[in-house]
Amino acid sequence: MLSYPEMNDLVDKCGSAFSAIIIASKRARKLNDGAEGLLEEYKGSKDVSKALEEIIEDKLVPEEKI
């Protein structure tokens, strides 16, 4: 179960849970490959958690929201 960030917040940012997961998984792969993080500090330690936090902090924006 996802406790932080909350799924409702992610759906608000991305439009759907599916979009949030796709966006986060693509970003997590980039982080895993060595991309620099977009936040100063993360609560989570895993790449997927970091990607979800970037979405919540508006550092990672879905393309259709631009």
Coordinates of N, CA and C in Angstrom, one line a residue:
M1 N 0.8 -1.2 0.0 CA 0.0 0.0 0.0 C 0.9 1.2 0.0
L2 N 0.5 2.2 -0.8 CA 1.3 3.4 -0.9 C 0.8 4.4 0.2
S3 N 1.8 4.8 1.0 CA 1.5 5.7 2.1 C 1.9 7.1 1.8
Y4 N 3.1 7.3 1.2 CA 3.5 8.6 0.8 C 4.2 8.5 -0.5
P5 N 3.9 9.3 -1.4 CA 2.8 10.2 -1.5 C 1.5 9.4 -1.7
E6 N 0.4 10.1 -1.3 CA -0.9 9.4 -1.4 C -1.4 9.3 -2.8
M7 N -2.0 8.2 -3.1 CA -2.5 8.0 -4.5 C -3.4 9.0 -5.0
N8 N -4.3 9.5 -4.1 CA -5.2 10.6 -4.5 C -4.5 11.8 -5.0
D9 N -3.4 12.2 -4.3 CA -2.6 13.3 -4.7 C -1.9 13.1 -6.1
L10 N -1.5 11.9 -6.3 CA -0.8 11.5 -7.5 C -1.9 11.6 -8.7
V11 N -3.1 11.1 -8.4 CA -4.1 11.1 -9.4 C -4.5 12.6 -9.8
D12 N -4.5 13.5 -8.8 CA -4.8 14.9 -9.0 C -3.7 15.5 -9.9
K13 N -2.5 15.1 -9.7 CA -1.4 15.7 -10.5 C -1.3 15.1 -11.9
C14 N -1.6 13.8 -12.1 CA -1.4 13.1 -13.3 C -2.7 12.8 -14.1
G15 N -3.8 12.9 -13.5 CA -5.0 12.6 -14.2 C -5.6 11.2 -13.9
S16 N -4.7 10.2 -13.7 CA -5.1 8.9 -13.4 C -4.0 8.1 -12.7
A17 N -4.3 7.1 -12.0 CA -3.3 6.3 -11.3 C -2.4 5.6 -12.4
F18 N -3.0 5.2 -13.5 CA -2.2 4.6 -14.5 C -1.1 5.5 -15.1
S19 N -1.5 6.8 -15.3 CA -0.5 7.8 -15.8 C 0.6 8.0 -14.8
A20 N 0.2 8.1 -13.5 CA 1.2 8.3 -12.4 C 2.2 7.2 -12.4
I21 N 1.7 5.9 -12.5 CA 2.6 4.8 -12.5 C 3.6 4.7 -13.7
I22 N 3.0 5.0 -14.9 CA 3.8 5.0 -16.1 C 4.9 6.1 -16.0
I23 N 4.5 7.3 -15.6 CA 5.5 8.4 -15.5 C 6.5 8.1 -14.5
A24 N 6.1 7.6 -13.3 CA 7.1 7.3 -12.3 C 8.0 6.2 -12.7
S25 N 7.5 5.2 -13.4 CA 8.4 4.1 -13.8 C 9.4 4.5 -14.8
K26 N 9.1 5.4 -15.7 CA 10.0 5.9 -16.7 C 11.1 6.7 -16.0
R27 N 10.7 7.6 -15.1 CA 11.6 8.4 -14.3 C 12.5 7.5 -13.4
A28 N 11.9 6.5 -12.8 CA 12.7 5.7 -11.9 C 13.8 4.9 -12.7
R29 N 13.5 4.6 -14.0 CA 14.5 3.9 -14.8 C 15.7 4.9 -15.1
K30 N 15.3 6.1 -15.3 CA 16.4 7.1 -15.6 C 17.2 7.4 -14.3
L31 N 16.6 7.4 -13.2 CA 17.3 7.6 -11.9 C 18.2 6.4 -11.7
N32 N 17.7 5.2 -12.0 CA 18.5 4.0 -11.8 C 19.7 4.0 -12.8
D33 N 19.6 4.6 -13.9 CA 20.7 4.7 -14.9 C 21.7 5.8 -14.6
G34 N 21.4 6.6 -13.5 CA 22.4 7.6 -13.1 C 21.9 9.0 -13.3
A35 N 20.7 9.3 -13.6 CA 20.2 10.7 -13.8 C 20.2 11.4 -12.4
E36 N 20.4 12.6 -12.5 CA 20.4 13.4 -11.2 C 19.0 13.7 -10.7
G37 N 18.9 13.6 -9.4 CA 17.6 13.9 -8.8 C 17.2 15.3 -8.9
L38 N 15.9 15.5 -8.9 CA 15.3 16.9 -9.1 C 15.0 17.6 -7.8
L39 N 15.1 16.8 -6.7 CA 14.8 17.4 -5.3 C 16.1 17.4 -4.5
E40 N 16.1 18.3 -3.5 CA 17.3 18.4 -2.6 C 17.3 17.2 -1.7
E41 N 16.2 16.8 -1.2 CA 16.1 15.7 -0.2 C 14.8 14.8 -0.5
Y42 N 15.0 13.5 -0.4 CA 13.9 12.6 -0.6 C 13.6 11.9 0.7
K43 N 12.3 11.6 0.8 CA 11.8 10.7 2.0 C 12.1 9.3 1.7
G44 N 11.9 8.8 0.5 CA 12.1 7.4 0.2 C 13.5 7.2 -0.3
S45 N 13.9 5.9 -0.3 CA 15.2 5.6 -0.8 C 15.2 4.9 -2.1
K46 N 14.1 4.4 -2.6 CA 14.1 3.7 -3.8 C 13.7 4.6 -5.0
D47 N 14.2 4.3 -6.2 CA 14.0 5.2 -7.3 C 12.5 5.5 -7.6
V48 N 11.7 4.5 -7.5 CA 10.2 4.7 -7.8 C 9.7 5.7 -6.7
S49 N 10.0 5.6 -5.5 CA 9.6 6.5 -4.5 C 10.1 7.9 -4.8
K50 N 11.3 8.0 -5.2 CA 11.8 9.3 -5.5 C 11.1 9.9 -6.7
A51 N 10.8 9.1 -7.7 CA 10.0 9.6 -8.9 C 8.6 10.1 -8.5
L52 N 8.0 9.4 -7.6 CA 6.6 9.8 -7.1 C 6.7 11.1 -6.3
E53 N 7.8 11.2 -5.5 CA 8.0 12.5 -4.8 C 8.2 13.7 -5.7
E54 N 8.9 13.4 -6.8 CA 9.1 14.5 -7.8 C 7.8 14.9 -8.5
I55 N 6.9 14.0 -8.7 CA 5.6 14.3 -9.2 C 4.8 15.2 -8.3
I56 N 4.8 14.8 -7.0 CA 4.0 15.5 -6.0 C 4.6 17.0 -5.8
E57 N 5.9 17.1 -6.0 CA 6.5 18.4 -5.8 C 6.6 19.2 -7.1
D58 N 5.8 18.8 -8.1 CA 5.7 19.5 -9.4 C 7.1 19.6 -10.1
K59 N 8.0 18.8 -9.8 CA 9.3 18.8 -10.5 C 9.3 17.9 -11.7
L60 N 8.3 17.0 -11.7 CA 8.1 16.0 -12.8 C 6.7 16.2 -13.2
V61 N 6.4 16.7 -14.4 CA 5.1 17.1 -14.9 C 4.7 16.2 -16.0
P62 N 3.5 15.6 -16.0 CA 3.0 14.8 -17.1 C 3.0 15.6 -18.4
E63 N 3.3 15.1 -19.5 CA 3.3 15.9 -20.8 C 2.0 16.5 -21.1
E64 N 0.9 15.8 -20.9 CA -0.4 16.3 -21.2 C -0.8 17.5 -20.3
K65 N -0.1 17.6 -19.2 CA -0.4 18.7 -18.2 C 0.4 20.0 -18.6
I66 N 1.3 19.9 -19.5 CA 2.2 21.0 -19.8 C 1.4 22.0 -20.7

